[in-house]
XYZ file of C-alpha atoms in Angstrom:
678
model
C 21.720 -14.521 -76.762
C 24.417 -12.071 -76.926
C 21.883 -9.344 -78.272
C 19.620 -10.130 -75.277
C 22.882 -9.816 -72.898
C 23.689 -6.411 -75.143
C 19.896 -5.237 -74.462
C 19.731 -5.750 -70.660
C 23.491 -4.289 -70.417
C 21.843 -0.888 -72.145
C 18.772 -0.907 -69.916
C 21.002 -1.226 -66.755
C 23.116 1.608 -67.952
C 20.171 3.836 -68.217
C 19.181 3.249 -65.283
C 22.569 3.813 -63.618
C 22.718 6.982 -65.483
C 19.481 8.181 -63.907
C 20.753 7.388 -60.556
C 23.954 8.820 -60.770
C 22.080 12.405 -61.737
C 20.496 12.146 -58.261
C 23.211 10.860 -56.649
C 25.301 13.770 -57.882
C 23.013 16.222 -56.273
C 22.864 14.327 -52.754
C 26.724 14.260 -52.409
C 27.083 17.825 -53.408
C 25.339 18.506 -49.988
C 28.139 17.288 -48.341
C 30.680 20.197 -46.709
C 33.985 21.259 -49.019
C 35.688 21.684 -45.224
C 37.106 18.677 -43.799
C 37.479 18.199 -39.994
C 40.294 15.941 -38.855
C 40.007 13.450 -36.335
C 42.496 11.371 -34.421
C 43.542 7.482 -35.487
C 44.994 6.191 -32.080
C 46.715 2.812 -32.235
C 48.042 1.011 -29.034
C 49.717 -2.413 -28.225
C 51.370 -3.386 -25.223
C 53.862 -6.537 -24.437
C 54.448 -5.944 -20.422
C 56.892 -9.257 -21.165
C 57.481 -11.895 -24.051
C 56.284 -14.918 -22.499
C 53.666 -17.357 -24.085
C 51.924 -17.526 -20.415
C 51.217 -13.908 -20.348
C 50.780 -13.505 -23.745
C 48.787 -16.508 -25.622
C 48.589 -14.253 -29.067
C 52.185 -13.539 -28.850
C 53.127 -15.788 -32.502
C 50.218 -13.753 -33.830
C 51.012 -10.304 -32.668
C 54.699 -10.528 -32.990
C 56.174 -11.685 -36.235
C 60.134 -13.456 -36.061
C 62.498 -13.036 -38.939
C 66.056 -14.732 -39.314
C 67.625 -15.572 -36.130
C 65.098 -14.582 -33.489
C 63.188 -16.301 -31.121
C 60.777 -15.996 -27.658
C 62.657 -17.020 -24.628
C 59.646 -18.224 -22.356
C 62.109 -18.802 -19.664
C 63.390 -14.890 -19.618
C 60.111 -13.832 -21.342
C 62.103 -12.090 -23.858
C 62.386 -11.249 -27.137
C 65.967 -12.693 -28.101
C 68.012 -11.916 -31.320
C 70.028 -14.095 -32.437
C 68.607 -17.417 -31.597
C 70.912 -19.082 -29.346
C 69.062 -22.669 -29.516
C 69.093 -22.760 -33.172
C 72.763 -22.889 -33.986
C 75.821 -23.466 -32.449
C 77.743 -20.803 -34.140
C 75.797 -17.698 -33.578
C 78.381 -15.306 -35.424
C 77.329 -13.269 -38.320
C 73.417 -13.745 -37.467
C 70.956 -11.554 -38.212
C 67.010 -11.184 -36.950
C 63.815 -9.307 -36.479
C 60.982 -9.136 -34.193
C 58.206 -6.748 -35.852
C 54.654 -6.192 -34.922
C 52.147 -8.120 -36.841
C 50.050 -5.391 -38.329
C 50.785 -2.228 -39.929
C 50.501 1.065 -38.424
C 49.405 4.341 -39.778
C 52.386 6.583 -39.459
C 51.852 9.187 -42.405
C 48.840 11.159 -43.754
C 49.528 11.476 -47.138
C 47.150 14.502 -48.008
C 48.887 16.857 -45.334
C 52.118 14.704 -45.701
C 52.058 15.113 -41.915
C 53.896 12.346 -39.925
C 51.972 10.499 -37.034
C 53.032 11.264 -33.669
C 53.921 7.895 -31.400
C 56.014 7.136 -28.472
C 57.331 3.610 -27.436
C 58.707 2.531 -24.310
C 61.151 -0.342 -24.374
C 63.331 -2.631 -21.519
C 66.529 -4.390 -23.138
C 69.361 -6.027 -22.040
C 72.837 -7.053 -23.794
C 73.617 -10.532 -22.345
C 76.743 -12.849 -23.201
C 76.261 -15.977 -25.371
C 76.727 -19.208 -23.005
C 78.050 -20.905 -26.598
C 81.012 -18.225 -27.088
C 82.134 -16.619 -23.977
C 85.516 -15.254 -25.762
C 83.856 -13.154 -28.320
C 81.370 -10.961 -26.399
C 80.375 -7.666 -27.778
C 78.548 -7.121 -30.677
C 77.288 -5.665 -32.489
C 73.841 -3.899 -31.717
C 70.226 -3.163 -31.518
C 67.665 -1.298 -33.220
C 64.060 0.121 -32.916
C 63.011 0.503 -36.642
C 60.210 1.458 -38.837
C 60.347 -0.275 -42.177
C 58.181 -0.727 -44.858
C 57.650 -4.547 -44.977
C 57.529 -7.479 -42.459
C 59.225 -9.769 -44.423
C 62.863 -8.219 -45.161
C 66.176 -9.292 -43.168
C 69.006 -6.744 -43.038
C 72.474 -7.820 -43.072
C 74.536 -9.283 -40.168
C 77.552 -7.577 -38.371
C 77.941 -3.818 -38.353
C 74.428 -3.531 -40.220
C 72.457 -4.446 -37.568
C 69.928 -6.407 -39.237
C 68.655 -2.960 -40.445
C 69.265 -2.843 -44.150
C 70.849 -5.387 -46.632
C 71.690 -4.904 -50.493
C 68.368 -6.089 -51.766
C 67.829 -2.016 -50.097
C 68.250 0.204 -52.516
C 68.607 4.023 -51.905
C 65.022 4.964 -51.868
C 64.115 2.326 -48.998
C 62.365 4.244 -46.686
C 63.027 2.973 -43.337
C 63.848 4.850 -39.963
C 66.011 3.350 -37.158
C 67.050 4.104 -33.441
C 70.076 2.092 -32.789
C 72.047 1.132 -29.620
C 75.388 0.582 -31.032
C 77.981 -1.473 -28.808
C 80.784 -1.865 -31.795
C 82.613 0.835 -33.071
C 82.875 0.928 -37.286
C 84.239 3.848 -38.338
C 83.382 3.682 -41.805
C 80.079 4.130 -40.490
C 80.765 7.459 -38.627
C 80.744 5.413 -35.210
C 82.153 7.575 -32.487
C 82.809 4.691 -29.893
C 81.480 1.308 -29.089
C 78.496 2.902 -26.866
C 76.461 5.141 -28.811
C 72.743 5.632 -29.701
C 72.256 6.639 -33.359
C 69.549 7.988 -35.733
C 69.685 6.465 -39.049
C 67.229 7.654 -41.710
C 66.878 5.141 -44.636
C 70.890 4.037 -44.428
C 73.402 2.356 -42.163
C 75.095 5.762 -41.444
C 73.824 7.810 -38.499
C 72.328 11.045 -39.185
C 73.126 11.914 -35.224
C 75.032 10.156 -32.937
C 74.939 10.465 -29.380
C 77.690 9.434 -27.034
C 75.904 7.544 -23.614
C 79.237 7.366 -21.822
C 78.452 10.845 -21.001
C 75.031 10.230 -19.237
C 76.564 7.271 -17.175
C 75.284 4.440 -19.320
C 77.041 1.310 -20.682
C 74.824 -0.386 -23.117
C 76.960 -3.779 -22.851
C 77.396 -3.721 -18.887
C 74.745 -6.744 -19.013
C 72.205 -4.450 -17.012
C 68.687 -4.084 -17.970
C 67.849 -0.461 -19.870
C 64.860 1.329 -20.443
C 64.466 3.910 -23.464
C 61.571 6.183 -24.167
C 61.269 7.312 -27.880
C 58.759 9.932 -28.272
C 58.112 11.876 -31.784
C 55.581 14.780 -32.184
C 54.773 14.664 -35.873
C 52.954 17.899 -36.250
C 56.059 19.735 -35.020
C 58.794 17.070 -36.437
C 60.718 16.857 -33.215
C 61.926 13.535 -31.946
C 62.629 13.208 -28.097
C 65.115 10.155 -26.968
C 65.408 9.321 -23.281
C 67.788 6.508 -21.770
C 67.381 5.377 -17.966
C 69.970 4.424 -15.741
C 70.831 0.730 -15.472
C 68.209 -1.272 -13.526
C 66.092 2.082 -12.956
C 62.560 2.164 -14.676
C 62.330 6.003 -13.972
C 61.615 8.141 -16.425
C 64.526 10.708 -16.954
C 63.771 14.359 -16.432
C 66.461 14.910 -19.033
C 66.400 13.449 -23.029
C 69.680 12.187 -24.344
C 68.413 13.961 -27.928
C 66.104 16.324 -28.494
C 65.939 17.936 -32.036
C 63.739 18.949 -35.113
C 63.752 15.993 -37.598
C 61.303 15.627 -40.531
C 60.653 11.793 -41.022
C 58.011 12.572 -43.735
C 60.547 11.559 -46.593
C 61.384 8.041 -44.998
C 57.862 7.306 -43.989
C 54.906 5.731 -45.970
C 51.080 5.868 -45.181
C 51.391 2.728 -43.355
C 54.541 1.131 -42.034
C 55.839 -1.933 -39.648
C 57.677 -1.091 -36.103
C 59.765 -3.740 -34.571
C 63.236 -4.624 -33.159
C 66.294 -5.495 -35.339
C 70.003 -6.770 -34.213
C 72.911 -8.762 -35.494
C 76.334 -10.291 -34.538
C 79.132 -10.536 -36.470
C 82.721 -11.830 -35.120
C 81.933 -11.250 -31.628
C 78.696 -11.941 -30.381
C 75.890 -11.046 -27.513
C 72.398 -11.967 -27.080
C 70.048 -9.124 -27.618
C 67.013 -8.861 -25.033
C 63.840 -6.973 -25.561
C 61.829 -7.517 -22.267
C 59.191 -5.322 -22.760
C 57.566 -3.019 -25.240
C 54.710 -0.426 -25.571
C 53.734 1.614 -28.321
C 51.408 4.019 -29.208
C 50.800 6.316 -32.273
C 48.475 9.027 -33.408
C 47.562 10.152 -36.836
C 45.475 12.649 -38.506
C 42.625 11.529 -40.518
C 39.761 13.880 -42.219
C 35.794 12.811 -42.502
C 33.342 14.771 -44.404
C 30.024 15.792 -42.771
C 26.406 16.644 -44.525
C 25.496 20.348 -44.624
C 22.193 21.951 -45.340
C 23.585 23.922 -47.716
C 23.768 21.828 -51.325
C 26.691 22.565 -53.752
C 24.551 23.711 -56.534
C 22.699 26.253 -54.566
C 26.130 27.302 -52.782
C 27.293 28.152 -56.615
C 24.102 29.954 -57.625
C 24.125 32.108 -54.802
C 27.470 32.951 -55.365
C 26.548 34.296 -58.889
C 23.413 36.202 -58.036
C 22.364 39.130 -55.590
C 18.938 37.861 -55.207
C 17.067 35.073 -53.635
C 14.886 34.300 -56.488
C 17.526 33.867 -59.169
C 19.015 30.965 -57.872
C 15.723 28.871 -57.717
C 14.807 29.731 -61.580
C 18.460 28.946 -62.464
C 18.925 25.900 -60.777
C 15.235 24.675 -62.493
C 16.727 25.886 -65.736
C 19.648 23.574 -65.091
C 17.075 20.340 -65.419
C 16.533 20.610 -68.737
C 20.235 20.066 -70.066
C 20.794 17.086 -67.385
C 18.012 15.475 -69.153
C 19.097 15.938 -72.399
C 22.550 14.793 -71.640
C 20.844 11.662 -70.463
C 19.168 11.159 -73.694
C 22.375 11.480 -75.573
C 24.330 9.298 -73.622
C 21.799 6.601 -73.684
C 21.476 6.972 -77.556
C 25.693 6.886 -77.985
C 25.504 3.746 -75.374
C 23.194 2.199 -77.755
C 24.918 2.715 -81.039
C 28.203 1.732 -79.453
C 27.015 -1.463 -77.936
C 25.360 -2.563 -81.496
C 28.880 -1.407 -83.029
C 30.958 -3.469 -80.533
C 28.356 -6.536 -81.208
C 29.005 -6.486 -84.454
C 32.978 -6.276 -84.394
C 33.090 -8.872 -81.291
C 31.108 -11.229 -83.639
C 33.882 -10.776 -86.703
C 36.658 -11.177 -84.379
C 35.509 -14.601 -82.953
C 35.220 -15.802 -86.124
C 38.454 -14.589 -87.233
C 40.269 -15.708 -84.248
C 38.755 -19.124 -84.511
C 40.724 -19.664 -87.786
C 43.624 -18.167 -87.000
C 44.387 -19.931 -83.715
C 48.300 -21.600 -83.188
C 48.924 -23.841 -80.553
C 51.622 -21.643 -79.270
C 50.094 -18.417 -78.830
C 46.792 -19.451 -77.324
C 47.504 -22.070 -74.373
C 43.908 -22.727 -72.742
C 43.557 -20.992 -69.443
C 42.440 -23.262 -66.219
C 42.059 -22.324 -62.991
C 45.489 -23.332 -61.233
C 46.419 -23.369 -57.509
C 47.961 -20.405 -56.037
C 51.410 -21.528 -55.995
C 51.600 -23.641 -58.971
C 53.930 -21.989 -61.430
C 51.476 -20.636 -65.055
C 51.553 -18.340 -67.761
C 50.863 -14.533 -67.555
C 50.290 -12.037 -69.825
C 52.357 -9.319 -70.675
C 50.226 -6.651 -68.496
C 50.203 -8.575 -65.422
C 54.396 -8.567 -65.438
C 54.035 -4.577 -66.821
C 51.887 -3.687 -63.897
C 53.735 -5.968 -61.020
C 56.627 -3.980 -62.205
C 55.367 -0.631 -62.490
C 55.767 -0.898 -66.507
C 59.177 -1.951 -65.943
C 60.288 0.942 -64.503
C 63.926 1.758 -64.058
C 63.528 2.320 -60.004
C 62.737 -1.622 -60.209
C 65.435 -2.750 -61.999
C 67.566 -5.054 -60.203
C 70.329 -5.933 -62.798
C 70.844 -7.492 -66.394
C 73.258 -9.626 -68.389
C 73.593 -10.172 -72.439
C 70.191 -12.427 -72.335
C 68.354 -9.616 -70.379
C 67.285 -7.709 -67.645
C 65.635 -8.558 -63.908
C 62.925 -6.267 -62.773
C 61.648 -6.269 -58.992
C 57.601 -6.951 -59.005
C 54.824 -7.627 -56.906
C 52.087 -9.651 -58.139
C 48.114 -9.085 -57.597
C 48.137 -12.082 -55.418
C 51.244 -9.979 -52.956
C 54.009 -12.475 -54.081
C 57.323 -10.593 -54.514
C 58.924 -11.677 -57.609
C 61.984 -11.273 -59.904
C 60.900 -10.987 -63.298
C 63.774 -11.624 -66.012
C 62.939 -9.951 -69.470
C 64.889 -11.388 -72.244
C 66.075 -8.896 -74.621
C 65.274 -8.693 -78.009
C 68.625 -8.991 -79.154
C 68.676 -12.231 -77.701
C 65.432 -13.583 -78.609
C 66.022 -12.309 -82.457
C 69.208 -13.603 -82.787
C 68.093 -16.593 -81.625
C 64.414 -16.637 -82.755
C 64.282 -20.405 -84.193
C 64.931 -21.239 -80.447
C 61.977 -19.826 -78.970
C 59.615 -22.949 -78.829
C 62.844 -24.947 -77.266
C 63.427 -21.871 -74.688
C 59.319 -22.064 -73.498
C 59.689 -25.839 -73.221
C 62.634 -25.856 -71.128
C 61.119 -23.055 -68.924
C 57.895 -24.751 -68.111
C 60.334 -27.963 -67.722
C 62.298 -25.696 -64.699
C 59.158 -24.847 -63.231
C 58.118 -28.199 -62.552
C 61.550 -29.162 -60.740
C 61.015 -28.795 -56.900
C 64.215 -28.950 -54.381
C 65.179 -26.853 -51.362
C 68.161 -25.496 -53.308
C 66.343 -24.450 -56.431
C 64.869 -20.990 -56.481
C 60.864 -21.663 -57.115
C 59.904 -20.083 -60.765
C 56.350 -18.671 -60.345
C 55.517 -18.438 -63.769
C 56.089 -17.172 -67.496
C 54.856 -15.208 -70.284
C 55.138 -15.540 -73.941
C 53.152 -12.187 -75.505
C 54.024 -9.518 -77.764
C 56.840 -11.041 -79.238
C 58.175 -11.023 -75.419
C 59.680 -13.782 -73.415
C 59.642 -13.536 -69.626
C 60.002 -15.165 -66.427
C 59.179 -14.693 -62.818
C 61.333 -16.410 -59.894
C 60.439 -15.804 -56.035
C 62.218 -12.530 -54.816
C 64.773 -13.628 -52.139
C 65.408 -10.388 -50.438
C 68.898 -11.548 -49.151
C 70.169 -11.284 -52.533
C 72.898 -13.048 -54.576
C 75.719 -14.378 -53.124
C 78.179 -12.143 -54.926
C 76.959 -9.256 -52.957
C 77.993 -11.055 -49.845
C 81.361 -12.528 -50.924
C 82.656 -9.477 -52.764
C 80.811 -6.773 -50.871
C 81.335 -4.999 -47.284
C 80.030 -8.058 -44.941
C 82.277 -10.838 -44.231
C 80.604 -14.450 -44.427
C 82.093 -16.738 -41.815
C 83.564 -20.107 -43.050
C 80.675 -22.255 -41.635
C 78.354 -20.412 -43.998
C 80.707 -20.293 -46.711
C 80.746 -24.495 -46.663
C 77.206 -24.561 -46.268
C 76.540 -22.738 -49.445
C 79.034 -24.901 -51.311
C 77.153 -28.233 -50.296
C 73.780 -26.185 -50.865
C 74.769 -25.191 -54.502
C 76.031 -28.807 -54.938
C 72.979 -30.639 -53.853
C 70.788 -28.261 -56.210
C 72.953 -29.172 -59.288
C 72.805 -32.651 -58.222
C 69.408 -32.677 -58.604
C 69.055 -30.803 -61.357
C 71.570 -33.879 -63.072
C 69.648 -36.603 -61.752
C 66.135 -35.207 -63.560
C 68.555 -34.753 -66.774
C 68.415 -31.027 -66.312
C 71.500 -28.522 -66.323
C 71.682 -25.213 -64.632
C 73.615 -23.781 -67.872
C 74.397 -20.387 -66.237
C 76.192 -21.262 -62.891
C 78.161 -17.803 -61.061
C 78.026 -15.827 -57.805
C 75.318 -13.978 -58.907
C 73.111 -16.859 -60.085
C 73.344 -18.087 -56.473
C 70.805 -16.291 -53.903
C 70.328 -16.653 -49.996
C 67.322 -16.511 -48.656
C 66.147 -15.447 -45.020
C 67.943 -18.362 -43.292
C 70.915 -18.033 -45.838
C 70.401 -21.029 -47.223
C 71.449 -21.032 -50.838
C 69.540 -21.397 -53.744
C 70.017 -22.056 -57.559
C 68.221 -19.342 -59.908
C 69.147 -17.278 -63.368
C 69.172 -20.597 -65.268
C 70.347 -20.480 -68.547
C 67.752 -22.410 -70.201
C 69.180 -23.178 -73.632
C 72.702 -23.765 -74.790
C 73.046 -22.004 -77.845
C 74.756 -24.147 -80.946
C 73.261 -27.147 -79.670
C 71.329 -29.243 -81.744
C 70.706 -32.475 -80.252
C 69.160 -32.954 -76.535
C 71.341 -35.845 -75.665
C 74.627 -33.852 -77.205
C 73.585 -30.562 -74.781
C 72.946 -32.902 -71.801
C 76.171 -34.195 -71.557
C 77.915 -30.758 -72.742
C 75.868 -28.986 -70.074
C 76.331 -31.126 -67.126
C 80.058 -31.339 -67.380
C 79.762 -27.453 -68.207
C 78.068 -26.975 -64.280
C 80.392 -29.062 -62.902
C 83.442 -26.670 -64.270
C 81.456 -23.896 -63.095
C 81.013 -25.134 -60.003
C 84.678 -25.694 -59.716
C 85.416 -21.924 -60.239
C 82.674 -20.673 -57.901
C 84.019 -23.071 -55.241
C 87.519 -20.750 -55.762
C 85.504 -17.726 -55.419
C 83.811 -18.416 -52.502
C 86.933 -19.490 -50.596
C 89.236 -16.688 -51.678
C 86.464 -14.233 -51.161
C 87.477 -12.395 -54.720
C 85.864 -12.646 -58.002
C 87.129 -14.900 -60.846
C 89.186 -12.168 -62.554
C 89.905 -8.978 -60.519
C 91.269 -6.421 -62.840
C 90.549 -3.383 -60.537
C 93.061 -4.644 -58.413
C 96.308 -2.825 -58.450
C 97.871 -4.550 -55.570
C 97.380 -8.120 -57.245
C 100.421 -9.178 -59.275
C 99.472 -9.894 -63.223
C 99.711 -13.888 -62.595
C 97.099 -13.315 -59.702
C 94.658 -11.893 -61.368
C 92.869 -14.699 -62.520
C 91.917 -16.584 -60.022
C 91.819 -20.374 -61.694
C 95.134 -19.702 -63.156
C 96.553 -18.338 -59.649
C 94.769 -21.146 -57.982
C 96.642 -23.911 -59.619
C 99.857 -22.020 -59.518
C 99.723 -22.091 -55.598
C 98.764 -26.039 -55.894
C 102.058 -26.338 -57.986
C 103.995 -24.725 -55.268
C 102.049 -26.500 -52.416
C 100.755 -22.998 -51.158
C 96.909 -23.406 -51.663
C 96.633 -21.650 -47.845
C 96.991 -18.567 -49.456
C 94.048 -18.473 -51.477
C 91.955 -18.688 -48.167
C 90.334 -15.369 -47.473
C 91.848 -13.862 -44.323
C 89.076 -11.923 -43.733
C 87.306 -14.991 -42.039
C 89.871 -14.536 -39.147
C 91.655 -17.301 -37.622
C 88.894 -19.806 -36.622
C 88.777 -21.200 -39.838
C 89.798 -24.597 -40.320
C 92.670 -24.457 -42.821
C 92.601 -28.603 -43.393
C 89.205 -28.214 -44.077
C 89.221 -25.251 -46.164
C 92.264 -27.150 -48.174
C 90.142 -30.009 -49.018
C 87.234 -28.089 -50.192
C 89.302 -26.170 -52.325
C 91.248 -29.608 -53.636
C 87.417 -30.675 -54.769
C 87.146 -27.247 -56.696
C 90.053 -27.806 -58.174
C 89.084 -31.638 -59.388
C 86.008 -30.054 -60.967
C 88.299 -28.020 -63.376
C 90.301 -30.807 -65.055
C 89.836 -31.792 -68.323
C 86.574 -33.800 -69.398
C 88.308 -36.784 -69.807
C 90.958 -36.588 -67.090
C 89.032 -36.766 -63.861
C 86.686 -34.124 -63.882
C 83.771 -35.783 -61.109
C 80.310 -35.757 -61.758
C 78.052 -33.643 -59.222
C 76.828 -36.914 -57.115
C 80.527 -37.574 -56.655
C 80.946 -33.966 -55.512
C 78.385 -34.332 -53.138
C 79.606 -37.787 -51.583
C 83.388 -35.669 -51.378
C 81.177 -32.822 -49.394
C 79.126 -35.105 -47.349
C 81.960 -37.234 -45.821
C 84.932 -34.972 -45.173
C 86.677 -37.961 -44.186
C 86.070 -39.725 -47.385
C 89.275 -40.021 -49.639
C 89.593 -37.588 -52.950
C 91.322 -37.857 -56.015
C 94.739 -37.010 -56.174
C 95.300 -33.966 -58.201
C 97.807 -33.971 -61.149
C 101.119 -32.357 -59.627
C 100.575 -29.519 -62.606
C 97.703 -28.249 -64.186
C 96.692 -30.397 -67.509
C 97.362 -28.156 -70.905
C 93.723 -27.398 -72.159
C 93.250 -27.735 -75.685
C 90.777 -24.442 -75.555
C 92.122 -22.121 -72.578
C 89.501 -21.253 -70.105
C 88.796 -17.659 -70.142
C 87.093 -16.685 -66.588
C 86.147 -13.011 -67.940
C 83.509 -14.480 -69.653
C 80.970 -16.438 -68.127
C 78.933 -17.250 -71.252
C 77.792 -20.950 -71.860
C 79.136 -21.046 -75.384
C 82.883 -20.117 -73.504
C 81.924 -22.809 -70.835
C 80.909 -25.411 -73.566
C 84.635 -25.270 -75.100
C 85.867 -26.149 -71.781
C 83.894 -29.387 -71.342
C 86.245 -31.069 -74.161
C 89.374 -29.788 -72.884
C-alpha cells in the first residue's frame, strides 16, 4: 500500500508541476503597479441601551469593573452595582472586532475619526470620596487586557512591557505629579506609556471635566499626514468647536499593529467617580492595494527591454519553452528518486522505532478536548514563545524561566522551562516530576491557576499555565499602586482556600510566595508556579507531611507581606533599622511589645479596620509557630478567616526558639523543609 501511495504522490506532483508552469505565465500577466483602494470601517452607538442596540453585548466587550446601564443608556466604569466598595477598580469597554489601523507595506497609519459624549458623576455609594481618576479613549493590541486601577486609568498594567503598543487620549481628573500631570483637569496623549507625551490644561478653554455635565469630544487623525486633532465641546453643548484644543503632527506608526482594538478604559483609586460614556461614533479609513490584470505579460515585457526589433521576443519566447520542459523532466526524475529513498528509510525507521520504544518518551496521542491539559511537543512550545525569545521572557528562578506564549488554538500561556542545571542535578527525579505535573493538571479549583499542558522532549521538561494578565501579587503589593485592605483580605482568603483544597487532595504547593500568587481580571487570587517536587524527600508519605506544614508556614509569611505591603526581607530600604529588615522577626518583636499595628501598611489610608487587620496578622503569626507547638492546619486557617468572630488560639508571649532559624531571604523548599520540624 505504501508503494501505491508513493506512486500516486509522484503522479500528482508531476501534474502539479505542469500546472505551475502554466500558472506562472498566467500570473505574470498581472501588472507590477498596484492601485490603492480605501478600506472603511464605521460603527455608531447613539446610546448604550439594550432597547436601541439589541446586539450590544456582541458588539462591545466589557472587561473588569464595567457594565451597561440600561436606565442611563450608558457604558459605566466602574460597575457600581457589582461591589459596595468601588475604590481601586478598573474596567474597559472595547469594540469586539479588530480595526485595520496600519498598512504594513507602506507603514502608513490609517485615518480615523471618533466622537463620543461622556459624563463623570458621583457615586451613590461613596459620597465623600468623589474625584478620581479619569477616562481614556484607547487603541490597544488585544481585547482581554485590563489595566491597573488608580492613576493608571485602566490603560496599562505590570504585564504590559515597554514595547506594548497602545495609544490613549486621557481625560484625567486627578493630579499625579509622578506622571507629569499639570493639574486635575487635563487631557493627555499617551503613546505606549502612562506618562503623557502631551498634556492640555482644559481649564483654559472653560471646561471642568468633573463638573457633572455631559461633555463631547472629537478626535481626528490624518494618517498620511500624521496629524492629530482633538476638540472638546462646552458642557451640555453638542456644537462642533471651531478651534481644537490640540492640533499637531504625531506619528502613531511605532505604536500600532496592522489590526488594533478601540474602546474606553477608566479607573478609580482612593477617590471614586462613575465614568459614563453616553454615545460613540467611530470611522476609520486605511489604504490597501490590489493588482489588476494587464494585456502585457511579464515575459514579453522582459524580452522587449532586451531587444530593438519586434521579431526577437517571439523567437526568444519559443526558445524558452525547451528549458521549461527539460526542468520539469529533471524535477520529476529527482522526485521519483527522493520518494524511493524516503520509502526505504521510512520503513527502516519504523522497524527500529518499534524495537526501541519506551513508555516514558512515547505516549499515545489521542484526541483531547480543547481545554483539557495535554502533552505538547517541544516545537509547539518553541513556536508559541517565538523560539523562547528574550522578548517573551517574563522572569525566572533557580528552577527555570517563564516565557509568555500563544498556542496554535489562540490560548495565551506562561511556559516554564526547567533549567538544564536543575534537571541534570536531580535527573533521577524526572519521572516523579512528570507524574506530579500530570497530577496537578487534574486539580480544578477557582483559586488554582489552570495548567494547560506539559512537554517532555529533547531532554527538556516544560509546563504551560494559563496566562494571567494582571500579573503576580508581588507587583501589586510592592509596585507603584496600592491595594486596598478589602482586596488584600480577599487575596489572603483566596490563597487559604486554594491551599486547603490542595491539602485535602493530599497535594501541596511547595513553592508559596507572593510571586507565585496571581490576580485574574476580577482580582481573584489564584495559585500557580507549583514546586512539584521536594528535593531530598524519598518517601511520598514523608513528603506529604513535610510539604503541608511548609505550605502553612509560607502562608503565614505571605500574610505578613500582604498586611505590611513589604517584602519578607528589605535589604535596599535604608530608612529601616537592622532589626526591621527581616519581616518575620520584626512582626514577632512587635507582638512581644504589643505594637502589631505598626506593621500595617499605612498607604491603605484611614479606612482600614485595624482590629480586623490585627486578627489576620495574628493568624499569620500562628502559621509560623513550630510544627509541634501550635501551627494550625489550612483547614483551621480557613475556618478562622471565614468566621472573624471565632476565637483563635492565643499566641505565646514570645516567639519560640527555633531549632533551625528560618532565613526569609531564601524561599527554597529545602529551607522551608527545615522549618517544618522546628
